[in-house]
mmCIF file of C-alpha atoms in Angstrom:
data_model
loop_
_atom_site.group_PDB
_atom_site.id
_atom_site.type_symbol
_atom_site.label_atom_id
_atom_site.label_comp_id
_atom_site.label_asym_id
_atom_site.label_seq_id
_atom_site.Cartn_x
_atom_site.Cartn_y
_atom_site.Cartn_z
ATOM 1 C CA MET A 165 0.000 0.000 0.000
ATOM 2 C CA ARG A 166 1.450 3.343 -1.054
ATOM 3 C CA ALA A 167 1.059 6.423 1.206
ATOM 4 C CA HIS A 168 0.121 9.756 -0.367
ATOM 5 C CA PRO A 169 2.482 12.666 0.346
ATOM 6 C CA PRO A 170 1.000 15.233 2.745
ATOM 7 C CA SER A 171 -0.476 18.343 1.040
ATOM 8 C CA ASP A 172 0.712 21.840 1.962
ATOM 9 C CA ALA A 173 -1.738 23.573 4.369
ATOM 10 C CA GLY A 174 -2.639 27.321 4.342
ATOM 11 C CA PHE A 175 -3.050 30.038 1.669
ATOM 12 C CA THR A 176 -0.691 31.213 -0.962
ATOM 13 C CA LEU A 177 0.393 34.850 -1.047
ATOM 14 C CA VAL A 178 -1.899 35.571 -4.000
ATOM 15 C CA GLU A 179 -4.889 34.078 -2.213
ATOM 16 C CA ALA A 180 -4.147 36.144 0.905
ATOM 17 C CA LEU A 181 -3.876 39.348 -1.143
ATOM 18 C CA VAL A 182 -7.125 38.619 -2.950
ATOM 19 C CA SER A 183 -8.867 37.967 0.391
ATOM 20 C CA LEU A 184 -7.564 41.224 1.835
ATOM 21 C CA PHE A 185 -8.736 43.115 -1.254
ATOM 22 C CA VAL A 186 -12.240 41.645 -1.060
ATOM 23 C CA PHE A 187 -12.382 42.352 2.682
ATOM 24 C CA SER A 188 -11.317 45.974 2.116
ATOM 25 C CA LEU A 189 -14.069 46.413 -0.481
ATOM 26 C CA ILE A 190 -16.693 45.060 1.932
ATOM 27 C CA ALA A 191 -15.373 47.219 4.787
ATOM 28 C CA SER A 192 -15.376 50.335 2.596
ATOM 29 C CA GLY A 193 -18.975 49.659 1.586
ATOM 30 C CA CYS A 194 -20.021 49.185 5.215
ATOM 31 C CA VAL A 195 -18.290 52.431 6.280
ATOM 32 C CA ALA A 196 -19.945 54.329 3.415
ATOM 33 C CA MET A 197 -23.366 52.987 4.390
ATOM 34 C CA LEU A 198 -22.753 53.889 8.030
ATOM 35 C CA MET A 199 -21.687 57.437 7.133
ATOM 36 C CA GLN A 200 -24.727 57.836 4.883
ATOM 37 C CA SER A 201 -27.000 56.624 7.669
ATOM 38 C CA VAL A 202 -25.459 59.077 10.148
ATOM 39 C CA ALA A 203 -25.783 61.937 7.651
ATOM 40 C CA SER A 204 -29.412 61.014 6.954
ATOM 41 C CA GLN A 205 -30.215 60.950 10.674
ATOM 42 C CA ARG A 206 -28.551 64.348 11.074
ATOM 43 C CA ASP A 207 -30.579 65.793 8.191
ATOM 44 C CA VAL A 208 -33.816 64.344 9.547
ATOM 45 C CA GLY A 209 -33.055 65.765 12.990
ATOM 46 C CA ALA A 210 -32.326 69.197 11.514
ATOM 47 C CA ALA A 211 -35.548 69.057 9.465
ATOM 48 C CA HIS A 212 -37.581 68.137 12.550
ATOM 49 C CA ALA A 213 -35.962 70.948 14.548
ATOM 50 C CA ALA A 214 -36.673 73.490 11.784
ATOM 51 C CA LEU A 215 -40.285 72.346 11.459
ATOM 52 C CA ARG A 216 -40.761 72.423 15.232
ATOM 53 C CA GLU A 217 -39.344 75.964 15.314
ATOM 54 C CA LEU A 218 -41.752 77.039 12.578
ATOM 55 C CA GLN A 219 -44.763 75.430 14.267
ATOM 56 C CA THR A 220 -43.831 76.894 17.658
ATOM 57 C CA ALA A 221 -43.555 80.395 16.207
ATOM 58 C CA ARG A 222 -46.985 80.122 14.583
ATOM 59 C CA ALA A 223 -48.596 78.642 17.714
ATOM 60 C CA LEU A 224 -47.168 81.303 20.041
ATOM 61 C CA LEU A 225 -48.015 84.162 17.710
ATOM 62 C CA SER A 226 -51.561 82.865 17.171
ATOM 63 C CA SER A 227 -52.060 82.404 20.904
ATOM 64 C CA ASP A 228 -50.898 85.946 21.638
ATOM 65 C CA MET A 229 -53.087 87.483 18.934
ATOM 66 C CA LEU A 230 -56.148 85.639 20.282
ATOM 67 C CA GLN A 231 -55.600 87.177 23.723
ATOM 68 C CA VAL A 232 -54.661 90.765 22.915
ATOM 69 C CA ALA A 233 -56.140 93.066 25.533
ATOM 70 C CA PRO A 234 -57.102 96.686 24.689
ATOM 71 C CA ARG A 235 -54.977 98.030 27.514
ATOM 72 C CA ARG A 236 -52.533 100.921 27.236
ATOM 73 C CA THR A 237 -49.280 101.020 29.178
ATOM 74 C CA ARG A 238 -46.966 103.804 30.249
ATOM 75 C CA LEU A 239 -43.875 104.596 28.218
ATOM 76 C CA PRO A 240 -40.482 104.768 29.987
ATOM 77 C CA ALA A 241 -40.083 108.416 28.955
ATOM 78 C CA GLY A 242 -43.628 109.277 30.004
ATOM 79 C CA GLY A 243 -46.941 109.308 28.239
ATOM 80 C CA MET A 244 -49.077 106.371 27.188
ATOM 81 C CA ALA A 245 -48.314 103.727 24.590
ATOM 82 C CA PRO A 246 -50.976 102.643 22.084
ATOM 83 C CA VAL A 247 -52.690 99.317 22.706
ATOM 84 C CA PHE A 248 -50.779 97.817 19.771
ATOM 85 C CA ALA A 249 -47.669 99.305 18.177
ATOM 86 C CA SER A 250 -44.630 98.453 16.108
ATOM 87 C CA ASP A 251 -41.296 100.184 15.736
ATOM 88 C CA ALA A 252 -40.457 102.201 12.629
ATOM 89 C CA GLY A 253 -38.952 99.279 10.689
ATOM 90 C CA GLY A 254 -41.495 96.628 11.588
ATOM 91 C CA GLN A 255 -38.804 94.860 13.610
ATOM 92 C CA GLY A 256 -40.910 94.535 16.737
ATOM 93 C CA ILE A 257 -44.432 94.715 18.140
ATOM 94 C CA ALA A 258 -45.705 95.462 21.639
ATOM 95 C CA PHE A 259 -49.099 94.861 23.229
ATOM 96 C CA VAL A 260 -50.827 93.594 26.359
ATOM 97 C CA ARG A 261 -52.031 90.021 26.538
ATOM 98 C CA SER A 262 -54.646 88.579 28.876
ATOM 99 C CA ALA A 263 -54.485 85.054 30.229
ATOM 100 C CA ALA A 264 -56.472 82.878 32.603
ATOM 101 C CA GLU A 265 -54.730 80.916 35.326
ATOM 102 C CA PRO A 266 -56.114 78.383 37.805
ATOM 103 C CA ASP A 267 -56.563 79.610 41.363
ATOM 104 C CA PRO A 268 -57.195 77.294 44.360
ATOM 105 C CA THR A 269 -60.011 79.460 45.722
ATOM 106 C CA LEU A 270 -61.379 81.384 42.731
ATOM 107 C CA GLN A 271 -60.978 78.492 40.272
ATOM 108 C CA VAL A 272 -59.867 80.850 37.482
ATOM 109 C CA VAL A 273 -58.209 84.231 37.741
ATOM 110 C CA GLY A 274 -57.309 86.630 34.944
ATOM 111 C CA ARG A 275 -53.830 88.033 34.482
ATOM 112 C CA LEU A 276 -52.347 90.661 32.162
ATOM 113 C CA SER A 277 -48.846 90.597 30.717
ATOM 114 C CA ALA A 278 -46.911 93.074 28.606
ATOM 115 C CA VAL A 279 -45.595 91.214 25.560
ATOM 116 C CA ALA A 280 -43.133 92.214 22.871
ATOM 117 C CA TRP A 281 -41.921 90.323 19.808
ATOM 118 C CA VAL A 282 -38.535 91.590 18.674
ATOM 119 C CA ILE A 283 -36.251 90.759 15.747
ATOM 120 C CA GLU A 284 -32.600 91.123 16.743
ATOM 121 C CA ASP A 285 -29.526 89.900 14.858
ATOM 122 C CA GLY A 286 -31.558 87.472 12.757
ATOM 123 C CA ARG A 287 -33.304 85.994 15.811
ATOM 124 C CA LEU A 288 -36.986 86.235 16.668
ATOM 125 C CA LEU A 289 -37.469 86.853 20.393
ATOM 126 C CA ARG A 290 -40.578 86.923 22.553
ATOM 127 C CA ARG A 291 -40.347 88.965 25.744
ATOM 128 C CA SER A 292 -42.994 89.224 28.441
ATOM 129 C CA ARG A 293 -43.326 90.791 31.855
ATOM 130 C CA ASP A 294 -46.090 90.685 34.438
ATOM 131 C CA ALA A 295 -45.644 94.351 35.351
ATOM 132 C CA LEU A 296 -47.511 96.217 32.631
ATOM 133 C CA ASP A 297 -45.747 99.510 33.194
ATOM 134 C CA PRO A 298 -41.924 99.494 32.898
ATOM 135 C CA LEU A 299 -40.105 99.312 36.206
ATOM 136 C CA ASP A 300 -36.464 100.120 36.920
ATOM 137 C CA GLY A 301 -34.451 96.916 37.074
ATOM 138 C CA ALA A 302 -37.346 94.719 35.933
ATOM 139 C CA THR A 303 -36.085 91.986 33.596
ATOM 140 C CA PRO A 304 -38.639 90.511 31.194
ATOM 141 C CA GLN A 305 -38.747 86.817 30.473
ATOM 142 C CA GLU A 306 -37.209 86.113 27.085
ATOM 143 C CA ARG A 307 -37.640 83.187 24.730
ATOM 144 C CA VAL A 308 -35.823 82.602 21.443
ATOM 145 C CA VAL A 309 -38.530 81.535 18.995
ATOM 146 C CA PHE A 310 -36.429 81.531 15.805
ATOM 147 C CA GLN A 311 -32.655 81.156 15.829
ATOM 148 C CA ASP A 312 -32.045 82.173 12.227
ATOM 149 C CA LEU A 313 -34.574 84.235 10.295
ATOM 150 C CA LYS A 314 -33.241 86.505 7.567
ATOM 151 C CA GLU A 315 -34.906 89.649 6.234
ATOM 152 C CA ALA A 316 -37.537 89.327 8.954
ATOM 153 C CA ARG A 317 -40.217 91.927 9.568
ATOM 154 C CA PHE A 318 -43.832 92.322 10.676
ATOM 155 C CA GLU A 319 -46.648 93.617 8.485
ATOM 156 C CA PHE A 320 -50.077 94.839 9.563
ATOM 157 C CA TYR A 321 -53.504 94.609 7.907
ATOM 158 C CA ASP A 322 -55.754 97.631 8.399
ATOM 159 C CA GLY A 323 -58.835 96.130 6.760
ATOM 160 C CA GLN A 324 -57.914 97.210 3.245
ATOM 161 C CA ALA A 325 -54.174 96.722 2.738
ATOM 162 C CA TRP A 326 -50.998 95.501 4.434
ATOM 163 C CA ARG A 327 -48.873 98.199 6.053
ATOM 164 C CA PRO A 328 -45.180 98.059 7.055
ATOM 165 C CA THR A 329 -45.727 99.674 10.468
ATOM 166 C CA TRP A 330 -48.471 100.187 13.026
ATOM 167 C CA GLY A 331 -48.324 103.280 15.163
ATOM 168 C CA SER A 332 -50.317 105.388 17.510
ATOM 169 C CA THR A 333 -53.695 106.777 16.471
ATOM 170 C CA SER A 334 -55.467 109.750 17.984
ATOM 171 C CA ASP A 335 -56.511 107.749 21.022
ATOM 172 C CA GLY A 336 -54.089 104.837 20.692
ATOM 173 C CA ALA A 337 -56.924 102.309 20.840
ATOM 174 C CA GLN A 338 -56.896 100.903 17.301
ATOM 175 C CA MET A 339 -55.623 97.392 16.567
ATOM 176 C CA PRO A 340 -54.745 95.801 13.238
ATOM 177 C CA GLY A 341 -57.113 93.229 11.800
ATOM 178 C CA ALA A 342 -54.217 90.821 11.270
ATOM 179 C CA ILE A 343 -50.450 90.685 11.385
ATOM 180 C CA ALA A 344 -47.922 88.831 9.255
ATOM 181 C CA LEU A 345 -44.440 87.632 10.106
ATOM 182 C CA VAL A 346 -42.323 87.670 6.953
ATOM 183 C CA GLY A 347 -38.797 86.321 6.567
ATOM 184 C CA VAL A 348 -36.448 83.813 4.994
ATOM 185 C CA ALA A 349 -35.726 80.560 6.853
ATOM 186 C CA PRO A 350 -32.568 78.625 5.871
ATOM 187 C CA ARG A 351 -34.400 75.357 5.243
ATOM 188 C CA TYR A 352 -37.795 76.559 3.990
ATOM 189 C CA GLY A 353 -36.871 79.714 2.125
ATOM 190 C CA ALA A 354 -39.361 82.587 2.095
ATOM 191 C CA ILE A 355 -42.065 82.237 4.755
ATOM 192 C CA ARG A 356 -45.109 84.319 5.634
ATOM 193 C CA MET A 357 -47.255 83.681 8.710
ATOM 194 C CA GLU A 358 -50.542 85.576 8.715
ATOM 195 C CA VAL A 359 -52.456 85.645 12.001
ATOM 196 C CA ILE A 360 -55.811 87.274 12.741
ATOM 197 C CA VAL A 361 -55.882 89.678 15.701
ATOM 198 C CA GLU A 362 -58.876 88.954 17.911
ATOM 199 C CA PRO A 363 -58.944 91.056 21.105
ATOM 200 C CA ALA A 364 -59.926 89.121 24.196
ATOM 201 C CA SER A 365 -63.339 89.973 25.565
#
């Protein structure tokens, strides 16, 4: 009986190089898929954040305009402010808002707040204070509603046309029929939010 010579075990150098090449191709594909997945998740997160910012701005603005109170406040330099006013460039609005809060004994109690929406350095800010008339050292509560809003401004509807500003009238008691927030958002481009002004009864 003749014994067969033992075969050589292992891979040749060519086989090892081919295996490494195939493995590198698979690894590169997996890394590319992982990077694409991470980028997609980042884009989806940014889209959700931008949409949430847009929805929050509309909800807050609508809520404020539904609770506008025809109440005049004192100006820091003296005199009375109109019930609803903007600055000269439509970069801010100021008014008084009414709200109802639960009370342990009275069930519901009304409260008034001085509110201002201001556009500063491309940001949309909402400021409010419980003291209607300005007080020395009083710091209003501030909330950043929009982080990045270009070319932003407010417009005001007087019943016939949109106006760039809203100022004092003879008695300061007139309110616009609606307001619009106009600007350019990085993700959505040009936006325009129109909200009806309905003074609280």
